[in-house]
């Protein structure tokens, strides 16, 4: 009896400070409920990790997933991150080589290459794509949080703007393009700032260039000649595949890619077939993109999703995954010709797709917003999004590009204002 009584007292003392009418187990349950309430409140306040919901993350743990060659592999496969830093390299995966780790067990590591000839799609591998779903309201909340709480101090904006110049794909896609204005564009890409402004900002001549020069396939040869005359190391990018609509046969689209590559283009901006995306024919879209990847050869492939024509954010996320699985080196928001182009919510969804793909495969895919980015304020917001969602690696031209033509002029005006303290009109600045 004494031992039972002492055991009873110990239990009651353990519950001291709690509601005397409830036993310990009920108190523990109430504490757990309080913890759940607090976690749900913090979940409601934070959009950092829940701007979209991908059902595959919850339901398919350990399930087979699609990697960028179309192979089947466990999501728990041990991959090493490819931290390539050269513009000319590719982030595609060839057949992995088996090696032995320190504990004697086999270890799979990806290798570089463009082994796309024998790649075939199994529809069952698209489960991740089909089960993904985007929470639109959470995306908007996350963007509002970024714009209100992540601000670049005025003293550092000039440094950020100078870095953004390195990420610009300086573009001309006009019907009156000719060798002379392409040559002028190349000159501006090689010397984006005037000599006086570069000196004021302590930038050595030739040390700051744009990320690339982007033209139509017919003007690639002219751009290559212009870059070679300047002695600059700037890649030439070309749009292709029936840009901007993509409304030509697959054979013609592939031939256009091959023509641009043969003319000297190091980067190819292709447009996806929006009909296949809207009809949810992800397998057919994947097969087309794999053939385009093969036609690009050693050149980088940037897949333009034309997000303004995909109807909703879920389609944007799914199209991003399919493009990366097919071997895209970059995914790009739009052609600049749609009614809706690059917006921050769309950019957030595509960044989350890039992050999820990197976690599953260990490979980083670049991101390129294009269309509607015209001011220094715009580019600072996009760079903030990159830093917060994908990290500092995505503030470099190897993984981040901006498709723009008028943006450089506004950046130059703001940098001149920072250096001289004066206000300059657009027509007072040397234009591309």
Coordinates of C-alpha atoms in Angstrom, one line a residue:
X1 CA 0.0 0.0 0.0
X2 CA 2.8 2.4 0.9
X3 CA 4.6 1.9 -2.4
X4 CA 1.4 2.4 -4.4
X5 CA 0.6 5.6 -2.4
X6 CA 4.1 6.9 -3.0
X7 CA 3.8 6.2 -6.7
X8 CA 0.5 8.0 -6.8
X9 CA 2.1 11.1 -5.1
X10 CA 5.0 11.1 -7.5
X11 CA 2.5 11.2 -10.4
X12 CA 0.5 14.0 -8.8
X13 CA 3.7 16.1 -8.1
X14 CA 4.7 15.6 -11.7
X15 CA 1.4 17.3 -12.7
X16 CA 1.9 20.2 -10.3
X17 CA 1.2 23.5 -11.8
X18 CA -1.3 22.1 -14.2
X19 CA -5.1 22.1 -14.0
X20 CA -6.0 20.0 -10.9
X21 CA -9.2 18.6 -12.4
X22 CA -7.3 17.0 -15.3
X23 CA -4.8 14.1 -15.2
X24 CA -1.3 14.2 -16.6
X25 CA -2.3 12.6 -19.9
X26 CA -4.9 15.1 -20.6
X27 CA -2.5 17.9 -19.8
X28 CA 0.0 16.4 -22.2
X29 CA -2.6 16.3 -24.9
X30 CA -3.5 20.0 -24.3
X31 CA 0.2 20.9 -24.5
X32 CA 0.4 19.1 -27.8
X33 CA -2.6 20.9 -29.0
X34 CA -1.1 24.2 -28.0
X35 CA 2.1 23.3 -29.9
X36 CA 0.0 22.5 -32.9
X37 CA -1.8 25.8 -32.7
X38 CA 1.5 27.7 -32.5
X39 CA 3.0 25.7 -35.5
X40 CA -0.2 26.4 -37.5
X41 CA 0.0 30.1 -36.7
X42 CA 3.7 30.2 -37.7
X43 CA 2.8 28.3 -40.9
X44 CA 0.2 31.0 -41.7
X45 CA 2.7 33.8 -41.2
X46 CA 5.5 32.2 -43.2
X47 CA 5.5 31.5 -46.9
X48 CA 9.1 30.6 -47.1
X49 CA 8.6 26.9 -47.8
X50 CA 4.9 26.6 -48.6
X51 CA 4.3 28.8 -51.6
X52 CA 3.2 25.7 -53.5
X53 CA 2.2 22.2 -52.6
X54 CA 3.7 19.3 -54.6
X55 CA 1.8 16.2 -53.7
X56 CA 4.7 14.1 -54.8
X57 CA 6.8 15.4 -51.9
X58 CA 4.3 13.9 -49.5
X59 CA 2.9 10.9 -51.2
X60 CA 5.8 9.5 -53.3
X61 CA 8.6 9.3 -50.8
X62 CA 11.0 6.7 -52.0
X63 CA 9.1 6.4 -55.3
X64 CA 10.9 6.5 -58.7
X65 CA 11.4 9.9 -60.1
X66 CA 12.4 11.3 -63.5
X67 CA 15.9 12.7 -63.8
X68 CA 17.2 15.0 -66.6
X69 CA 18.0 12.2 -69.0
X70 CA 14.7 10.4 -68.5
X71 CA 16.2 7.6 -66.5
X72 CA 14.4 6.1 -63.6
X73 CA 16.1 6.5 -60.2
X74 CA 15.3 6.6 -56.5
X75 CA 14.7 10.0 -55.0
X76 CA 17.2 8.8 -52.3
X77 CA 20.0 8.3 -54.8
X78 CA 23.3 9.8 -53.6
X79 CA 24.2 12.7 -56.0
X80 CA 26.9 15.3 -55.8
X81 CA 26.0 18.9 -56.7
X82 CA 27.4 20.1 -60.0
X83 CA 28.8 23.5 -59.2
X84 CA 29.9 24.4 -62.8
X85 CA 31.0 28.0 -63.1
X86 CA 31.9 28.3 -66.7
X87 CA 29.4 29.7 -69.2
X88 CA 30.4 27.2 -71.9
X89 CA 29.8 24.1 -69.8
X90 CA 26.5 22.2 -69.6
X91 CA 24.6 20.8 -66.6
X92 CA 23.2 17.8 -68.4
X93 CA 23.5 14.2 -67.1
X94 CA 25.1 11.4 -69.0
X95 CA 25.0 7.8 -67.9
X96 CA 26.3 7.8 -64.2
X97 CA 29.4 6.0 -63.4
X98 CA 29.5 3.7 -60.4
X99 CA 32.2 4.2 -57.8
X100 CA 33.0 3.0 -54.4
X101 CA 32.6 5.1 -51.3
X102 CA 34.7 4.9 -48.2
X103 CA 32.4 2.3 -46.6
X104 CA 32.8 0.1 -49.7
X105 CA 29.2 0.6 -51.0
X106 CA 28.5 1.7 -54.6
X107 CA 27.9 5.4 -55.1
X108 CA 26.3 7.0 -58.2
X109 CA 27.6 10.3 -59.4
X110 CA 26.5 12.2 -62.4
X111 CA 28.8 13.0 -65.3
X112 CA 28.7 15.7 -67.9
X113 CA 27.7 15.1 -71.5
X114 CA 24.9 15.3 -74.1
X115 CA 23.8 11.7 -74.4
X116 CA 20.3 12.3 -75.8
X117 CA 20.2 10.0 -78.8
X118 CA 18.6 7.0 -77.1
X119 CA 16.5 8.7 -74.6
X120 CA 12.9 7.5 -74.5
X121 CA 10.0 8.6 -72.2
X122 CA 8.0 6.3 -70.0
X123 CA 4.7 7.9 -69.2
X124 CA 4.7 6.4 -65.7
X125 CA 7.7 8.6 -64.9
X126 CA 5.6 11.7 -65.1
X127 CA 3.8 11.0 -61.8
X128 CA 5.7 13.9 -60.1
X129 CA 4.5 16.3 -62.8
X130 CA 0.9 15.2 -62.8
X131 CA 0.5 15.3 -59.0
X132 CA 2.0 18.8 -58.6
X133 CA -0.3 21.6 -57.6
X134 CA 0.4 25.3 -56.9
X135 CA -1.2 27.3 -54.0
X136 CA -1.9 30.6 -55.7
X137 CA -2.7 32.5 -52.6
X138 CA 0.4 31.4 -50.8
X139 CA 2.5 32.5 -53.8
X140 CA 1.0 36.0 -53.6
X141 CA 1.7 36.1 -49.8
X142 CA 5.3 35.1 -50.3
X143 CA 5.8 37.8 -52.9
X144 CA 4.2 40.4 -50.6
X145 CA 6.5 39.3 -47.8
X146 CA 9.6 39.6 -50.1
X147 CA 8.7 43.1 -51.3
X148 CA 7.9 44.4 -47.9
X149 CA 10.7 42.9 -45.8
X150 CA 13.6 42.4 -48.2
X151 CA 15.0 45.8 -49.2
X152 CA 18.4 46.7 -50.6
X153 CA 19.9 49.6 -48.8
X154 CA 20.4 52.7 -51.0
X155 CA 24.2 52.6 -50.3
X156 CA 24.5 49.2 -52.0
X157 CA 22.1 49.6 -54.9
X158 CA 24.9 50.7 -57.3
X159 CA 26.8 47.5 -56.6
X160 CA 23.7 45.4 -57.2
X161 CA 22.9 47.2 -60.5
X162 CA 26.5 46.8 -61.7
X163 CA 26.3 43.1 -61.1
X164 CA 22.9 42.9 -62.8
X165 CA 24.6 44.1 -66.1
X166 CA 26.5 40.9 -66.2
X167 CA 23.3 38.9 -66.2
X168 CA 21.6 40.8 -69.1
X169 CA 21.0 39.1 -72.4
X170 CA 21.2 42.3 -74.5
X171 CA 18.5 41.7 -77.2
X172 CA 17.4 42.9 -80.5
X173 CA 14.5 41.1 -82.2
X174 CA 13.2 43.7 -84.6
X175 CA 12.1 43.3 -88.2
X176 CA 14.6 45.9 -89.4
X177 CA 17.6 44.2 -87.8
X178 CA 20.7 44.5 -90.1
X179 CA 24.5 44.0 -89.7
X180 CA 25.0 47.6 -88.7
X181 CA 22.6 47.7 -85.7
X182 CA 23.7 44.2 -84.6
X183 CA 27.3 45.4 -84.6
X184 CA 26.3 48.4 -82.5
X185 CA 24.5 46.0 -80.1
X186 CA 27.7 44.0 -79.8
X187 CA 29.7 47.1 -79.0
X188 CA 27.2 48.1 -76.3
X189 CA 27.4 44.6 -74.8
X190 CA 31.2 44.7 -74.7
X191 CA 31.2 48.2 -73.2
X192 CA 27.9 48.7 -71.4
X193 CA 29.0 51.8 -69.5
X194 CA 30.7 55.0 -70.8
X195 CA 34.4 55.4 -70.1
X196 CA 33.7 58.3 -67.7
X197 CA 31.1 56.4 -65.8
X198 CA 33.2 53.2 -65.6
X199 CA 36.1 55.3 -64.2
X200 CA 33.9 56.9 -61.6
X201 CA 32.7 53.5 -60.5
X202 CA 36.3 52.1 -60.5
X203 CA 35.5 49.5 -63.2
X204 CA 38.3 48.6 -65.5
X205 CA 37.7 48.7 -69.2
X206 CA 36.6 45.4 -70.6
X207 CA 36.0 43.9 -67.1
X208 CA 32.2 44.4 -67.2
X209 CA 30.1 43.0 -70.1
X210 CA 26.6 41.8 -70.5
X211 CA 25.9 38.1 -70.2
X212 CA 25.1 37.5 -73.9
X213 CA 23.9 39.1 -77.1
X214 CA 20.5 37.7 -78.3
X215 CA 19.4 37.9 -82.0
X216 CA 17.4 36.1 -84.6
X217 CA 19.1 33.1 -86.3
X218 CA 19.7 35.1 -89.5
X219 CA 21.7 37.6 -87.6
X220 CA 23.8 35.1 -85.5
X221 CA 26.7 35.3 -88.0
X222 CA 26.7 39.1 -87.9
X223 CA 26.8 39.0 -84.1
X224 CA 29.7 36.6 -84.1
X225 CA 31.7 38.8 -86.4
X226 CA 30.9 41.9 -84.2
X227 CA 32.0 40.1 -81.0
X228 CA 35.2 38.8 -82.7
X229 CA 36.2 42.2 -83.9
X230 CA 35.8 43.6 -80.4
X231 CA 37.9 40.8 -78.9
X232 CA 35.2 40.2 -76.3
X233 CA 34.3 36.9 -74.6
X234 CA 30.5 37.2 -74.9
X235 CA 28.3 34.3 -76.1
X236 CA 25.9 34.8 -78.9
X237 CA 22.3 33.6 -78.2
X238 CA 19.7 33.0 -80.8
X239 CA 15.9 32.5 -80.6
X240 CA 14.6 29.6 -82.6
X241 CA 11.8 27.0 -83.1
X242 CA 9.4 29.4 -84.8
X243 CA 9.9 32.2 -82.2
X244 CA 7.6 33.6 -80.7
X245 CA 4.6 31.3 -81.4
X246 CA 6.3 28.1 -82.2
X247 CA 3.6 27.4 -84.8
X248 CA 5.7 25.5 -87.3
X249 CA 6.3 21.8 -87.8
X250 CA 8.8 20.0 -85.5
X251 CA 11.1 19.3 -88.5
X252 CA 11.4 23.0 -89.3
X253 CA 11.9 23.9 -85.7
X254 CA 14.7 21.4 -85.3
X255 CA 16.3 22.6 -88.6
X256 CA 16.2 26.2 -87.3
X257 CA 18.1 25.2 -84.1
X258 CA 20.7 23.4 -86.2
X259 CA 21.1 26.5 -88.5
X260 CA 21.6 28.8 -85.5
X261 CA 24.2 26.4 -84.0
X262 CA 26.1 26.1 -87.3
X263 CA 26.1 29.9 -87.5
X264 CA 27.9 30.2 -84.2
X265 CA 25.2 30.5 -81.5
X266 CA 26.4 29.2 -78.1
X267 CA 22.9 29.5 -76.5
X268 CA 19.5 28.7 -78.1
X269 CA 16.3 30.1 -76.8
X270 CA 13.6 27.7 -77.9
X271 CA 9.8 28.0 -77.3
X272 CA 7.8 25.1 -76.1
X273 CA 4.6 23.8 -77.8
X274 CA 1.9 25.5 -75.7
X275 CA -0.8 23.3 -77.3
X276 CA 0.8 20.2 -75.7
X277 CA 1.1 22.0 -72.3
X278 CA -2.5 23.2 -72.3
X279 CA -3.7 19.7 -73.2
X280 CA -1.6 18.2 -70.4
X281 CA 0.3 16.1 -72.9
X282 CA 3.5 16.2 -70.9
X283 CA 5.0 13.1 -72.4
X284 CA 4.7 14.5 -76.0
X285 CA 6.1 17.8 -74.8
X286 CA 9.0 16.0 -73.1
X287 CA 9.8 14.1 -76.3
X288 CA 9.9 17.3 -78.4
X289 CA 12.2 19.0 -76.0
X290 CA 14.6 16.0 -75.9
X291 CA 14.9 16.2 -79.7
X292 CA 15.5 20.0 -79.4
X293 CA 18.1 19.4 -76.7
X294 CA 19.9 16.9 -79.1
X295 CA 19.7 19.5 -81.9
X296 CA 21.4 22.1 -79.7
X297 CA 24.5 19.9 -79.3
X298 CA 27.1 21.6 -77.1
X299 CA 25.1 24.9 -77.1
X300 CA 23.0 25.8 -74.0
X301 CA 19.3 25.3 -74.4
X302 CA 17.0 27.9 -72.8
X303 CA 13.3 26.7 -72.8
X304 CA 10.8 29.5 -73.1
X305 CA 7.6 28.5 -71.4
X306 CA 5.5 31.5 -72.6
X307 CA 3.9 31.6 -69.2
X308 CA 1.2 34.2 -70.2
X309 CA -0.4 31.5 -72.4
X310 CA -0.3 28.6 -69.9
X311 CA -3.5 29.8 -68.0
X312 CA -2.4 29.1 -64.4
X313 CA 0.5 28.7 -62.1
X314 CA 0.2 25.0 -61.8
X315 CA 0.8 24.6 -65.6
X316 CA 3.8 26.9 -65.2
X317 CA 5.2 24.6 -62.5
X318 CA 4.6 21.5 -64.5
X319 CA 6.0 22.9 -67.7
X320 CA 9.1 23.9 -65.7
X321 CA 9.6 20.4 -64.5
X322 CA 9.2 18.8 -67.9
X323 CA 11.6 21.3 -69.5
X324 CA 14.3 20.6 -66.9
X325 CA 13.8 16.8 -67.2
X326 CA 14.3 17.1 -70.9
X327 CA 17.7 18.7 -70.4
X328 CA 17.2 22.4 -70.5
X329 CA 20.1 24.4 -69.2
X330 CA 17.8 27.4 -68.4
X331 CA 14.1 27.8 -68.1
X332 CA 12.8 31.2 -69.4
X333 CA 9.5 32.9 -68.5
X334 CA 8.3 34.3 -71.9
X335 CA 9.1 35.6 -75.3
X336 CA 8.2 39.2 -74.4
X337 CA 5.4 39.1 -77.0
X338 CA 2.6 37.8 -74.8
X339 CA 0.2 39.9 -72.9
X340 CA 1.5 38.6 -69.6
X341 CA 5.3 38.2 -69.4
X342 CA 7.7 38.0 -66.4
X343 CA 6.0 38.6 -63.1
X344 CA 7.3 37.9 -59.6
X345 CA 4.6 35.3 -58.7
X346 CA 5.4 33.4 -61.9
X347 CA 9.1 33.7 -61.2
X348 CA 8.6 32.4 -57.6
X349 CA 6.8 29.3 -59.0
X350 CA 9.6 28.6 -61.5
X351 CA 12.3 29.1 -58.8
X352 CA 10.5 26.6 -56.6
X353 CA 10.5 24.1 -59.5
X354 CA 14.2 24.7 -60.0
X355 CA 14.9 24.1 -56.3
X356 CA 12.8 20.9 -56.2
X357 CA 14.5 19.6 -59.2
X358 CA 17.9 20.3 -57.7
X359 CA 17.0 18.5 -54.5
X360 CA 16.0 15.4 -56.5
X361 CA 18.8 15.2 -59.0
X362 CA 21.7 17.4 -57.6
X363 CA 21.8 19.5 -60.8
X364 CA 21.3 23.2 -61.0
X365 CA 19.2 24.7 -63.9
X366 CA 19.4 28.4 -64.7
X367 CA 16.6 30.9 -64.7
X368 CA 15.8 33.7 -67.2
X369 CA 13.0 36.2 -66.7
X370 CA 12.1 38.1 -69.9
X371 CA 9.5 40.6 -70.9
X372 CA 8.4 43.7 -69.0
X373 CA 11.7 44.2 -67.0
X374 CA 12.5 47.8 -67.9
X375 CA 13.7 49.6 -64.8
X376 CA 16.3 49.4 -62.2
X377 CA 13.6 48.8 -59.6
X378 CA 12.4 45.8 -61.5
X379 CA 15.8 44.2 -61.7
X380 CA 16.5 44.8 -58.0
X381 CA 13.3 43.0 -57.1
X382 CA 14.2 40.0 -59.4
X383 CA 17.7 39.8 -57.9
X384 CA 16.2 39.8 -54.4
X385 CA 13.9 37.0 -55.4
X386 CA 16.9 35.0 -56.7
X387 CA 18.9 35.5 -53.6
X388 CA 16.1 34.6 -51.2
X389 CA 14.8 31.6 -53.1
X390 CA 17.9 30.1 -54.8
X391 CA 20.9 31.6 -53.1
X392 CA 23.9 33.7 -54.1
X393 CA 24.8 31.3 -57.0
X394 CA 21.8 32.7 -58.8
X395 CA 23.2 36.2 -58.9
X396 CA 25.7 35.2 -61.5
X397 CA 25.4 34.9 -65.3
X398 CA 26.1 31.2 -65.2
X399 CA 22.7 30.6 -63.6
X400 CA 20.7 33.9 -64.0
X401 CA 20.0 35.9 -67.1
X402 CA 17.6 38.8 -67.8
X403 CA 16.1 39.1 -71.3
X404 CA 15.9 42.8 -72.0
X405 CA 16.7 45.6 -74.5
X406 CA 15.8 48.9 -72.8
X407 CA 16.8 47.9 -69.2
X408 CA 20.5 48.7 -69.7
X409 CA 19.8 52.3 -70.5
X410 CA 17.9 52.8 -67.3
X411 CA 20.6 51.0 -65.2
X412 CA 23.2 53.3 -66.7
X413 CA 21.1 56.4 -65.8
X414 CA 20.8 55.3 -62.2
X415 CA 24.5 54.5 -62.0
X416 CA 25.4 57.9 -63.4
X417 CA 23.1 59.5 -60.9
X418 CA 24.9 57.6 -58.1
X419 CA 28.3 58.6 -59.4
X420 CA 27.6 62.3 -60.2
X421 CA 24.5 63.1 -58.1
X422 CA 22.7 64.5 -61.1
X423 CA 19.6 63.4 -63.0
X424 CA 20.1 62.3 -66.6
X425 CA 17.4 61.9 -69.3
X426 CA 17.2 58.7 -71.3
X427 CA 18.2 60.5 -74.5
X428 CA 21.4 61.8 -72.8
X429 CA 22.7 58.3 -72.3
X430 CA 24.4 56.3 -75.1
X431 CA 21.8 53.8 -76.2
X432 CA 22.2 50.3 -77.7

